[in-house]
Amino acid sequence: MKKHLTAGIFALAIVISAAILGNSIVNRNKKSGTVDVTGLGEQNFSSDLVVWEGNFSRESFEIKDAYADLEKDRKAVTDYLIGKGIPKDQIIFKAVNTNPQYQQNYNNNGNYMGQTFLGYQLNQSIQIESNDVDKVEQISREITELLLQGVKFYSQAPRYYYTKLESLKIEMISKATEDARLRAERIAENSGSKLGKLISANMGIFQITGQNSSEDYSWGGTFNTSSKEKTASITMRLSYRVK
């Protein structure tokens, strides 16, 4: 009887050991861990705000004569822009810069002999900020017509902006997040796993570049102002649990 009891206990121990070992193998082979993915959101858009600047100048030996000439030029510039359809309240003239002009004198031996006063140069800057992007862009190209009126006008390149960046950024985050989720699902499926809960989400740098340009992305973020047609992009890095 004692022998049969001992044999039974030994057999039961073998069964329990086998069960424990089998369960360990299953748990060891169970797929677990995380998957990290980066999604990209992009959107092309057109600028809806333009800022354009230019300046004109006059020179005279007498400062009052230079001011009088500059005033005539200011009127000519104002009349020209209003005639092109720019509202008067959008034409902003900045403070006049006054620069005395001197000639440096040297003798034949290269020794400094003092300076000669040549008169004054007065500079006036102008700025226009408008939502009528196409109109201002065209004026910036045609403004040299003022040269025919004797106005020494120098035009700068327009700068282009977008007034709905916050809404656009939210849209880009949504697109980048969805792109990352799809990538994570594909990785999980290819590895025979299933996508679990989202562990973390980190937003990358918001970038704005000119469409079809070769601009380099910057770690601090690129913000293009020289192109009317732009591309916004942002990345989202997501970490999921897999099972």
mmCIF file of C-alpha atoms in Angstrom, residues 56-68 70 74 94-102 117 119-125:
data_model
loop_
_atom_site.group_PDB
_atom_site.id
_atom_site.type_symbol
_atom_site.label_atom_id
_atom_site.label_comp_id
_atom_site.label_asym_id
_atom_site.label_seq_id
_atom_site.Cartn_x
_atom_site.Cartn_y
_atom_site.Cartn_z
ATOM 1 C CA PHE A 56 12.630 106.702 -51.148
ATOM 2 C CA SER A 57 15.200 109.415 -50.503
ATOM 3 C CA ARG A 58 16.269 112.963 -51.281
ATOM 4 C CA GLU A 59 19.592 114.800 -50.944
ATOM 5 C CA SER A 60 20.272 118.514 -50.585
ATOM 6 C CA PHE A 61 22.891 120.787 -49.069
ATOM 7 C CA GLU A 62 20.143 122.533 -47.119
ATOM 8 C CA ILE A 63 18.095 120.257 -44.890
ATOM 9 C CA LYS A 64 14.890 122.267 -45.402
ATOM 10 C CA ASP A 65 15.175 121.791 -49.177
ATOM 11 C CA ALA A 66 15.653 118.038 -48.708
ATOM 12 C CA TYR A 67 12.527 117.913 -46.526
ATOM 13 C CA ALA A 68 10.511 119.873 -49.068
ATOM 14 C CA LEU A 70 10.829 114.478 -49.721
ATOM 15 C CA ARG A 74 5.611 111.313 -50.307
ATOM 16 C CA LYS A 94 7.681 105.576 -40.998
ATOM 17 C CA ALA A 95 9.870 108.256 -39.404
ATOM 18 C CA VAL A 96 12.269 110.109 -41.665
ATOM 19 C CA ASN A 97 15.950 109.205 -41.255
ATOM 20 C CA THR A 98 18.345 112.137 -41.614
ATOM 21 C CA ASN A 99 21.944 111.355 -42.561
ATOM 22 C CA PRO A 100 24.586 114.088 -42.917
ATOM 23 C CA GLN A 101 26.925 113.332 -45.802
ATOM 24 C CA TYR A 102 30.688 113.935 -45.636
ATOM 25 C CA PHE A 117 30.272 118.510 -45.558
ATOM 26 C CA GLY A 119 24.715 118.020 -47.425
ATOM 27 C CA TYR A 120 21.927 115.824 -46.103
ATOM 28 C CA GLN A 121 20.330 112.627 -47.262
ATOM 29 C CA LEU A 122 16.774 112.006 -46.047
ATOM 30 C CA ASN A 123 15.178 108.554 -46.246
ATOM 31 C CA GLN A 124 11.502 107.711 -45.852
ATOM 32 C CA SER A 125 10.232 104.132 -45.502
#
